[in-house]
Coordinates of N, CA and C in Angstrom, one line a residue:
X16 N -11.4 -96.7 35.2 CA -12.2 -95.7 36.0 C -11.6 -94.2 35.3
X17 N -10.7 -94.1 34.9 CA -9.9 -92.9 34.4 C -11.4 -92.9 32.8
X18 N -11.9 -93.4 32.2 CA -11.8 -93.5 31.1 C -13.5 -93.4 31.4
X19 N -14.0 -94.4 32.9 CA -15.2 -94.3 33.1 C -15.8 -92.7 33.3
X20 N -14.7 -91.7 33.7 CA -15.3 -90.4 34.2 C -15.5 -89.8 32.8
X21 N -14.3 -90.2 32.0 CA -14.1 -88.4 31.0 C -15.9 -89.3 29.5
X22 N -16.1 -90.9 30.0 CA -16.8 -90.9 29.3 C -18.0 -90.0 29.8
X23 N -18.5 -89.6 30.8 CA -19.1 -89.3 31.8 C -19.2 -87.7 32.0
X24 N -18.6 -87.2 31.4 CA -18.3 -86.1 30.9 C -19.1 -86.0 29.6
X25 N -18.5 -86.1 28.9 CA -17.9 -86.6 27.9 C -20.1 -86.8 27.3
X26 N -20.3 -87.8 27.9 CA -22.9 -88.1 27.7 C -22.7 -86.6 28.3
X27 N -22.6 -86.3 30.1 CA -23.3 -84.7 30.5 C -23.2 -84.0 28.9
X28 N -21.8 -83.3 28.9 CA -22.2 -82.2 27.7 C -22.8 -81.6 26.2
X29 N -22.8 -83.8 26.2 CA -24.0 -84.5 24.8 C -25.9 -83.8 25.6
X30 N -25.9 -84.2 26.8 CA -27.0 -83.8 26.9 C -27.5 -82.4 26.9
X31 N -26.7 -81.6 28.2 CA -26.5 -80.0 28.0 C -26.8 -79.2 26.9
X32 N -26.0 -79.8 25.4 CA -25.7 -79.4 24.3 C -28.2 -79.1 23.9
X33 N -28.0 -81.0 24.2 CA -29.8 -81.5 23.6 C -30.3 -80.3 24.4
X34 N -30.6 -79.8 25.3 CA -31.7 -79.2 25.9 C -31.1 -77.5 25.9
X35 N -29.5 -77.3 26.6 CA -29.8 -75.6 26.5 C -29.6 -75.1 25.4
X36 N -31.0 -74.0 24.7 CA -30.1 -73.4 23.2 C -29.2 -72.3 23.5
X37 N -28.5 -72.6 22.2 CA -27.4 -71.6 22.1 C -28.2 -70.3 22.2
X38 N -26.6 -70.0 23.0 CA -26.7 -68.3 23.0 C -26.6 -67.1 22.2
X39 N -27.5 -66.5 22.3 CA -27.4 -65.0 20.7 C -27.9 -63.8 21.2
X40 N -26.8 -63.1 21.6 CA -27.3 -61.6 21.4 C -28.4 -61.6 21.4
X41 N -29.4 -60.9 22.0 CA -30.4 -60.3 22.0 C -30.1 -58.8 21.0
X42 N -30.8 -58.5 20.0 CA -30.9 -56.9 19.2 C -31.1 -56.0 20.1
X43 N -29.9 -55.7 20.1 CA -30.0 -53.2 20.2 C -29.1 -54.0 21.5
X44 N -28.4 -55.2 22.1 CA -28.1 -55.4 23.5 C -26.9 -53.6 22.8
X45 N -25.6 -53.8 24.8 CA -24.3 -53.3 24.7 C -23.4 -53.9 25.5
X46 N -22.4 -54.3 25.5 CA -21.8 -55.5 26.5 C -21.5 -54.6 27.3
X47 N -21.9 -54.6 28.4 CA -20.8 -54.2 29.7 C -20.1 -54.4 30.1
X48 N -20.0 -55.9 30.1 CA -19.0 -57.1 31.0 C -19.3 -58.0 30.6
X49 N -17.9 -58.8 30.5 CA -17.7 -59.9 30.6 C -16.5 -60.7 31.4
X50 N -16.8 -62.3 31.9 CA -15.7 -62.7 32.9 C -16.0 -64.6 33.0
X51 N -15.4 -65.2 33.2 CA -15.0 -66.6 33.5 C -14.8 -67.0 34.1
X52 N -15.4 -68.5 34.5 CA -15.4 -68.6 35.7 C -15.9 -70.3 35.7
X53 N -15.3 -71.2 37.1 CA -16.2 -72.0 36.8 C -17.4 -73.0 38.3
X54 N -19.2 -72.4 38.1 CA -19.2 -72.2 38.7 C -20.5 -74.0 38.9
X55 N -20.1 -74.6 38.2 CA -20.7 -75.6 38.9 C -19.9 -76.9 38.9
X56 N -18.6 -76.9 39.4 CA -17.4 -77.8 40.0 C -17.1 -78.8 38.7
X57 N -17.1 -78.6 37.6 CA -17.0 -79.6 36.5 C -15.9 -79.3 35.5
X58 N -15.0 -78.4 36.3 CA -13.5 -78.1 35.8 C -13.5 -77.3 34.7
X59 N -14.6 -76.8 34.0 CA -15.1 -76.1 32.8 C -15.2 -74.3 33.2
X60 N -15.5 -73.9 32.6 CA -15.6 -72.8 33.1 C -16.8 -71.9 32.3
X61 N -17.6 -71.6 32.9 CA -19.0 -70.8 32.1 C -19.1 -69.4 31.9
X62 N -19.3 -68.4 30.5 CA -19.1 -66.9 30.5 C -20.3 -66.7 31.2
X63 N -19.7 -65.4 31.6 CA -20.4 -64.3 31.9 C -21.1 -62.9 31.7
X64 N -21.7 -62.8 30.8 CA -22.0 -61.6 30.0 C -23.5 -60.4 30.9
X65 N -23.1 -59.3 30.7 CA -24.5 -58.2 31.4 C -24.2 -57.1 30.3
X66 N -25.2 -56.7 29.9 CA -25.8 -56.6 28.5 C -26.2 -54.6 29.0
X67 N -26.5 -53.9 28.1 CA -27.9 -53.0 28.9 C -28.9 -53.5 27.4
X68 N -29.5 -53.1 27.8 CA -30.8 -53.1 26.9 C -31.8 -52.1 26.6
X69 N -32.2 -52.1 25.4 CA -32.6 -50.5 24.8 C -33.2 -50.3 25.8
X70 N -34.0 -50.9 26.3 CA -34.9 -50.2 27.4 C -35.1 -49.2 29.0
X71 N -35.2 -47.9 28.4 CA -34.9 -47.4 29.4 C -35.8 -46.7 30.1
X72 N -35.1 -46.2 31.4 CA -36.2 -46.1 32.7 C -35.7 -44.5 32.9
X73 N -36.2 -43.6 32.9 CA -36.2 -42.1 33.6 C -34.6 -42.0 33.7
X74 N -34.2 -41.7 35.0 CA -33.1 -41.1 35.4 C -32.3 -42.5 35.4
X75 N -32.7 -43.5 35.5 CA -31.4 -44.0 35.9 C -31.2 -45.4 35.2
X76 N -31.5 -44.5 33.4 CA -30.9 -44.6 32.4 C -31.4 -46.3 31.9
X77 N -30.4 -47.2 31.0 CA -30.5 -48.7 30.4 C -30.6 -49.8 31.7
X78 N -31.9 -50.9 31.2 CA -32.1 -51.9 32.2 C -31.1 -52.8 32.0
X79 N -30.5 -53.6 32.7 CA -29.8 -55.0 32.4 C -30.1 -55.8 32.5
X80 N -29.4 -56.9 31.4 CA -29.8 -58.1 32.0 C -28.3 -59.6 32.5
X81 N -28.4 -59.8 32.9 CA -27.5 -60.7 33.2 C -27.9 -62.4 32.2
X82 N -26.6 -62.8 31.4 CA -26.2 -64.0 31.2 C -25.5 -64.5 31.5
X83 N -25.6 -66.1 31.9 CA -25.0 -66.9 32.7 C -24.6 -68.5 31.1
X84 N -23.8 -68.6 30.8 CA -23.3 -69.5 29.6 C -22.5 -70.7 30.0
X85 N -23.2 -72.1 29.3 CA -22.2 -73.1 29.7 C -21.2 -73.4 28.0
X86 N -20.2 -73.7 28.1 CA -19.6 -73.9 27.0 C -19.3 -75.4 26.2
X87 N -20.3 -75.7 25.3 CA -20.1 -76.7 24.9 C -19.7 -77.2 23.9
X88 N -18.7 -77.9 23.2 CA -17.3 -77.8 21.7 C -18.0 -76.3 21.4
X89 N -17.4 -75.8 21.7 CA -16.7 -74.6 21.3 C -17.5 -73.2 21.4
X90 N -19.9 -73.8 21.3 CA -20.4 -73.1 21.6 C -21.2 -72.1 22.9
X91 N -21.3 -71.4 22.7 CA -22.1 -70.9 24.3 C -23.1 -71.3 24.6
X92 N -24.2 -71.9 25.1 CA -25.7 -72.3 25.0 C -25.8 -71.3 26.4
X93 N -26.9 -71.2 26.8 CA -27.4 -70.0 27.5 C -28.4 -71.2 28.6
X94 N -27.7 -70.8 29.9 CA -27.7 -71.9 30.5 C -28.7 -70.7 31.9
X95 N -28.7 -69.0 32.1 CA -29.2 -68.7 32.8 C -29.6 -67.3 32.6
X96 N -30.8 -66.7 32.4 CA -30.8 -65.2 32.1 C -31.3 -64.3 33.3
X97 N -31.0 -63.3 34.1 CA -31.9 -62.4 34.8 C -31.4 -61.6 34.6
X98 N -33.0 -61.0 35.2 CA -33.2 -59.2 34.5 C -33.5 -58.2 35.8
X99 N -33.2 -58.8 37.2 CA -33.2 -58.4 38.8 C -32.0 -58.1 39.3
X100 N -30.6 -58.4 39.1 CA -29.7 -58.4 40.3 C -28.7 -56.7 39.4
X101 N -28.5 -56.5 38.5 CA -28.1 -55.7 37.7 C -28.2 -54.2 38.1
X102 N -28.0 -53.7 38.0 CA -29.1 -52.2 38.6 C -28.9 -51.4 36.6
X103 N -29.5 -50.5 36.9 CA -29.8 -49.8 35.5 C -28.6 -48.9 34.7
X104 N -27.9 -49.1 34.0 CA -27.1 -49.0 33.8 C -26.7 -46.9 33.9
X105 N -27.3 -45.9 34.6 CA -26.8 -45.0 35.2 C -28.4 -45.0 36.6
X106 N -27.8 -45.5 37.5 CA -28.6 -46.1 38.6 C -27.1 -46.2 39.3
X107 N -26.6 -45.0 39.7 CA -25.8 -45.4 40.7 C -25.1 -43.7 41.0
X108 N -26.5 -42.9 41.2 CA -26.1 -41.5 41.4 C -25.4 -40.8 40.9
X109 N -24.8 -39.8 42.3 CA -23.6 -38.6 41.7 C -22.2 -39.7 41.5
X110 N -22.7 -40.3 39.8 CA -21.6 -41.5 39.3 C -21.1 -40.7 38.0
X111 N -21.5 -40.1 37.6 CA -22.0 -40.4 35.9 C -20.2 -39.7 35.5
X112 N -20.0 -39.0 36.0 CA -17.8 -38.7 36.1 C -17.6 -39.7 35.4
X113 N -17.4 -40.7 36.5 CA -16.5 -42.2 36.6 C -17.1 -43.1 36.4
X114 N -18.0 -43.2 36.0 CA -18.9 -44.3 35.0 C -19.1 -45.3 36.0
X115 N -19.9 -46.0 35.7 CA -20.8 -47.3 36.5 C -19.5 -48.2 36.9
X116 N -19.8 -48.3 38.6 CA -19.3 -49.1 39.0 C -19.4 -50.7 39.0
X117 N -19.2 -51.7 38.2 CA -20.1 -52.8 37.9 C -18.5 -53.7 38.3
X118 N -18.6 -55.0 38.6 CA -17.6 -55.7 39.1 C -18.3 -57.6 38.8
X119 N -18.0 -57.8 38.4 CA -18.4 -58.9 38.3 C -17.2 -60.5 38.4
X120 N -17.6 -61.5 39.3 CA -16.5 -62.3 39.2 C -17.0 -63.6 40.0
X121 N -16.2 -64.6 39.7 CA -16.3 -65.5 40.1 C -15.2 -66.5 41.1
X122 N -15.7 -67.1 42.3 CA -15.2 -67.5 43.3 C -15.6 -68.5 44.2
X123 N -14.5 -69.2 44.3 CA -14.7 -70.9 45.0 C -16.9 -71.1 44.6
X124 N -16.5 -71.2 42.9 CA -17.7 -72.0 42.1 C -19.3 -71.2 42.6
X125 N -18.8 -69.4 43.0 CA -20.0 -68.9 43.3 C -19.5 -67.5 42.5
X126 N -20.8 -67.6 41.9 CA -20.8 -65.2 41.3 C -21.2 -64.3 42.2
X127 N -20.3 -63.6 42.4 CA -20.3 -62.3 42.8 C -20.4 -61.7 42.1
X128 N -21.1 -60.4 42.6 CA -21.5 -59.2 42.1 C -21.5 -57.7 43.2
X129 N -20.7 -57.3 42.4 CA -20.6 -56.0 42.8 C -20.8 -55.1 42.3
X130 N -21.8 -53.9 43.2 CA -22.6 -52.7 42.5 C -22.0 -51.4 43.8
X131 N -22.0 -49.9 43.0 CA -21.6 -49.1 44.1 C -22.8 -47.6 44.1
X132 N -23.2 -47.5 44.7 CA -24.2 -46.3 44.7 C -23.8 -45.0 45.5
X133 N -23.3 -43.9 44.9 CA -23.0 -42.6 45.2 C -24.0 -41.6 45.3
X134 N -23.8 -41.3 46.5 CA -25.3 -40.4 47.5 C -24.4 -39.0 46.9
X135 N -23.2 -38.7 47.1 CA -22.7 -37.4 47.4 C -21.1 -37.8 46.9
X136 N -20.4 -37.0 47.2 CA -18.9 -37.2 46.8 C -17.8 -37.7 47.7
X137 N -18.9 -37.2 48.6 CA -18.5 -38.2 50.2 C -18.8 -39.4 50.4
X138 N -20.4 -39.7 50.0 CA -20.8 -41.6 50.8 C -21.2 -41.8 49.3
X139 N -20.9 -43.2 50.0 CA -21.4 -44.3 48.7 C -21.6 -45.1 50.2
X140 N -22.8 -46.2 49.0 CA -23.5 -47.5 49.2 C -23.0 -48.5 48.5
X141 N -21.7 -49.5 48.9 CA -21.5 -50.7 48.6 C -22.2 -51.4 48.4
X142 N -22.3 -51.9 47.5 CA -23.4 -53.3 47.5 C -22.6 -54.7 47.3
X143 N -21.5 -55.8 48.2 CA -21.2 -57.4 47.2 C -22.4 -58.5 47.6
X144 N -23.0 -59.2 46.7 CA -23.5 -60.0 46.5 C -23.4 -61.5 45.8
X145 N -23.5 -62.3 46.7 CA -23.2 -63.7 46.7 C -24.0 -64.4 46.1
X146 N -24.2 -65.9 44.4 CA -25.2 -66.0 44.9 C -24.3 -67.8 43.9
X147 N -24.9 -69.0 44.2 CA -24.4 -70.1 44.5 C -26.1 -70.6 43.2
X148 N -25.3 -71.7 42.5 CA -26.4 -72.4 41.9 C -26.5 -74.0 42.8
X149 N -27.2 -74.6 43.3 CA -28.4 -75.8 43.8 C -29.6 -76.0 43.8
X150 N -29.8 -77.0 44.5 CA -31.0 -77.5 44.2 C -32.0 -76.8 43.2
X151 N -30.8 -77.1 41.9 CA -31.5 -77.1 40.2 C -32.0 -75.4 40.0
X152 N -31.1 -74.1 40.8 CA -31.7 -73.2 41.2 C -30.7 -72.1 41.8
X153 N -30.8 -70.9 41.4 CA -29.8 -69.8 41.4 C -30.4 -69.3 42.5
X154 N -29.5 -68.9 43.8 CA -29.7 -68.2 45.7 C -28.9 -67.4 46.0
X155 N -29.0 -66.7 46.5 CA -29.1 -65.5 47.1 C -28.0 -66.5 48.4
X156 N -26.7 -66.7 48.8 CA -26.3 -67.1 49.8 C -25.8 -65.7 51.1
X157 N -25.0 -64.9 50.1 CA -24.6 -64.2 51.4 C -24.6 -62.8 50.2
X158 N -24.8 -61.7 51.2 CA -24.2 -60.0 50.8 C -24.0 -59.1 51.8
X159 N -22.8 -58.5 51.3 CA -22.1 -57.6 51.8 C -22.6 -55.9 51.9
X160 N -23.0 -55.2 52.5 CA -23.5 -53.7 52.0 C -22.6 -52.9 52.9
X161 N -21.3 -52.4 52.7 CA -21.2 -50.6 53.6 C -21.4 -50.1 53.0
X162 N -22.0 -48.8 54.3 CA -22.4 -47.8 54.4 C -21.1 -46.9 54.3
X163 N -20.6 -46.4 53.9 CA -19.6 -45.5 54.1 C -19.8 -43.9 53.8
X164 N -19.2 -43.1 54.7 CA -19.2 -41.9 54.1 C -17.6 -40.9 55.1
X165 N -17.2 -40.3 53.7 CA -15.8 -40.1 54.7 C -16.0 -38.7 55.3
X166 N -15.1 -39.5 56.3 CA -14.8 -38.5 58.0 C -16.2 -38.3 58.5
X167 N -16.7 -39.7 57.8 CA -17.9 -39.8 58.9 C -18.0 -41.1 59.8
X168 N -18.5 -42.1 58.5 CA -19.2 -43.1 59.3 C -19.3 -44.5 58.3
X169 N -18.7 -45.6 59.5 CA -18.8 -46.8 58.2 C -19.6 -47.8 58.7
X170 N -21.0 -48.1 58.8 CA -21.5 -48.9 58.4 C -21.6 -50.4 58.1
X171 N -21.1 -51.4 58.3 CA -20.9 -53.0 57.6 C -22.3 -53.8 57.9
X172 N -23.4 -54.5 56.6 CA -23.7 -55.3 56.8 C -23.6 -56.3 56.5
X173 N -22.7 -57.6 57.3 CA -22.4 -59.0 56.6 C -23.9 -60.2 56.4
X174 N -24.3 -60.7 55.7 CA -25.4 -61.6 56.0 C -24.5 -62.7 54.9
X175 N -24.9 -64.2 55.8 CA -24.6 -64.8 55.6 C -25.9 -65.9 55.4
X176 N -27.0 -66.4 54.1 CA -28.4 -67.1 54.6 C -28.0 -68.3 54.8
X177 N -27.5 -68.7 53.5 CA -27.3 -70.0 54.5 C -27.3 -71.0 55.6
X178 N -26.8 -69.9 56.6 CA -26.1 -70.1 58.1 C -26.9 -69.5 59.1
X179 N -28.2 -68.0 58.2 CA -29.1 -66.9 58.9 C -28.1 -66.2 60.0
X180 N -26.6 -66.3 59.8 CA -25.8 -65.5 60.8 C -25.9 -64.6 60.1
X181 N -26.0 -63.2 60.8 CA -25.9 -62.0 60.5 C -25.0 -61.1 61.5
X182 N -24.2 -60.3 61.0 CA -23.1 -59.6 61.2 C -23.1 -58.2 61.2
X183 N -23.1 -56.8 61.6 CA -23.7 -55.8 61.9 C -22.4 -55.3 62.3
X184 N -22.2 -53.9 62.1 CA -20.3 -53.7 62.4 C -20.8 -51.9 62.0
X185 N -21.1 -50.9 63.6 CA -20.7 -49.6 63.4 C -19.6 -49.0 63.4
X186 N -19.0 -47.9 62.6 CA -17.3 -47.2 63.0 C -18.1 -46.2 62.8
X187 N -17.6 -44.8 63.6 CA -17.2 -43.7 62.9 C -16.1 -42.5 63.2
X188 N -15.9 -42.0 62.6 CA -14.5 -41.5 62.5 C -14.5 -39.6 62.3
X189 N -13.4 -39.1 63.3 CA -13.5 -37.6 63.1 C -12.1 -37.4 62.3
X190 N -12.4 -37.1 60.7 CA -10.9 -37.0 60.2 C -10.4 -35.7 60.4
X191 N -10.6 -34.8 61.6 CA -9.6 -33.6 62.0 C -8.9 -34.1 62.8
X192 N -9.7 -34.3 63.6 CA -8.9 -34.9 64.9 C -8.2 -36.1 65.2
X193 N -8.8 -36.9 63.9 CA -8.2 -38.5 63.9 C -8.0 -39.3 65.6
X194 N -9.9 -39.2 65.8 CA -10.3 -40.0 67.2 C -11.8 -39.9 66.6
X195 N -11.7 -41.2 67.5 CA -13.5 -41.8 67.4 C -14.3 -41.0 67.9
X196 N -15.2 -40.5 67.1 CA -16.4 -39.8 67.6 C -17.5 -40.9 68.9
X197 N -17.4 -42.0 68.2 CA -18.0 -42.8 70.0 C -17.7 -43.8 69.7
X198 N -17.3 -45.2 70.7 CA -17.2 -46.1 70.2 C -17.7 -47.3 69.3
X199 N -17.1 -48.3 68.5 CA -16.8 -48.9 67.6 C -18.0 -49.6 68.5
X200 N -19.1 -49.8 67.4 CA -20.2 -51.5 67.6 C -20.3 -53.0 67.2
X201 N -20.4 -53.5 67.5 CA -20.8 -54.8 66.9 C -22.2 -55.8 66.9
X202 N -23.1 -56.5 66.9 CA -23.7 -56.9 66.3 C -24.0 -57.9 65.9
X203 N -24.0 -59.3 66.3 CA -23.7 -60.4 65.7 C -24.6 -61.9 65.9
X204 N -25.4 -62.2 65.1 CA -27.4 -62.6 65.5 C -27.3 -63.6 65.0
X205 N -28.2 -64.7 65.0 CA -28.8 -65.2 63.7 C -30.4 -64.8 63.4
X206 N -30.8 -64.4 62.5 CA -32.6 -63.8 62.1 C -33.5 -65.1 61.3
X207 N -34.4 -65.4 61.7 CA -35.1 -66.8 61.3 C -35.1 -66.4 59.7
X208 N -34.5 -65.8 58.7 CA -35.1 -66.2 56.9 C -36.2 -67.2 56.9
X209 N -37.2 -67.0 56.5 CA -37.5 -68.4 55.5 C -36.6 -68.9 54.9
X210 N -36.4 -68.8 54.2 CA -35.5 -70.0 53.3 C -34.7 -68.4 52.5
X211 N -33.9 -69.5 51.8 CA -33.1 -68.9 51.1 C -33.3 -68.1 50.2
X212 N -33.0 -66.8 49.9 CA -33.6 -66.1 48.7 C -33.1 -66.2 47.4
X213 N -33.9 -66.7 46.3 CA -33.6 -67.1 44.6 C -32.8 -65.4 44.3
X214 N -32.0 -65.7 43.4 CA -31.7 -64.7 42.5 C -32.8 -64.0 41.7
X215 N -33.8 -65.2 41.2 CA -34.1 -64.0 40.6 C -35.6 -63.1 40.6
X216 N -35.4 -62.4 41.3 CA -36.7 -60.9 41.7 C -35.6 -60.5 42.9
X217 N -34.7 -60.5 43.1 CA -34.2 -59.7 43.9 C -33.3 -59.0 43.3
X218 N -33.1 -57.6 43.8 CA -32.0 -56.1 43.4 C -31.8 -55.9 44.7
X219 N -29.8 -55.6 44.8 CA -29.5 -55.1 45.4 C -29.9 -53.6 46.4
X220 N -30.3 -53.4 47.3 CA -29.9 -52.1 48.1 C -31.9 -52.1 48.3
X221 N -32.8 -53.1 48.1 CA -33.7 -52.9 48.2 C -34.6 -54.0 49.8
X222 N -34.1 -54.0 50.7 CA -34.4 -54.7 51.7 C -33.8 -54.3 52.7
X223 N -35.1 -54.2 53.9 CA -34.5 -52.9 55.4 C -35.2 -53.8 55.6
X224 N -34.7 -54.7 57.0 CA -34.8 -55.9 57.7 C -34.9 -55.4 59.3
X225 N -35.5 -55.3 60.1 CA -35.6 -55.0 61.4 C -34.8 -55.8 62.6
X226 N -33.6 -55.3 62.9 CA -32.8 -56.2 63.7 C -33.5 -56.7 64.9
X227 N -33.8 -58.1 65.6 CA -34.9 -58.1 66.2 C -34.1 -57.5 67.4
X228 N -35.0 -57.5 69.1 CA -35.1 -56.4 69.7 C -33.9 -55.5 69.4
X229 N -34.2 -54.8 68.7 CA -33.7 -53.3 68.5 C -34.6 -52.3 67.2
X230 N -34.4 -51.2 67.8 CA -35.4 -50.5 66.4 C -34.5 -49.7 65.4
X231 N -32.8 -50.3 65.6 CA -31.7 -50.5 64.0 C -32.9 -51.7 62.9
X232 N -32.2 -51.4 62.3 CA -32.3 -52.0 60.8 C -31.4 -52.6 60.5
X233 N -31.0 -53.7 59.4 CA -30.0 -54.2 58.9 C -30.6 -54.4 56.8
X234 N -29.5 -54.6 56.0 CA -29.5 -54.2 54.9 C -29.0 -55.2 53.8
X235 N -29.8 -55.4 53.0 CA -29.3 -56.0 51.9 C -29.7 -55.4 50.3

């Protein structure tokens, strides 16, 4: 049984090598992030790379591309390219002095991307989006958006697209008096998403959705 399993893995790797092209860094790209981890539960780490392109968009800087590569016999094979989930190189508001806040990691066979936008020195919008390979494609399965204003408010919007569960919390503070301006509130509900969003075409922070039976919205 053990030998059959090893033979199956070798056969799968050979099939992948025949289908996927070798990964070659496109001309002019500048690497900004690299990490490794297992995304398809085969026990072999994939390599995830993020690059700045040569295309600049006004004040938001250079567009970025995400590459997910398999490693076959020591060679990087391009598995997935995405041009939507990473913000542009300078699309972070008032963050120039601190540099771009980009984190890419792998946990539980999912790809997690975290990005932060600085509205000013006290106000940040932090997005954590979780992607998973399933049904032969890449999907957005989870999103957490934290809207924080120092000595003001802390709003969190957490979405599980697989279960359609949405959790929204509102919290406020007064730093001088160390008291709540008013009681924290929470909303937990199911939203009738038509489908689980795909990775391609999705950009964090672009979607505003009305909370049912309310004048408020949730974001991802």
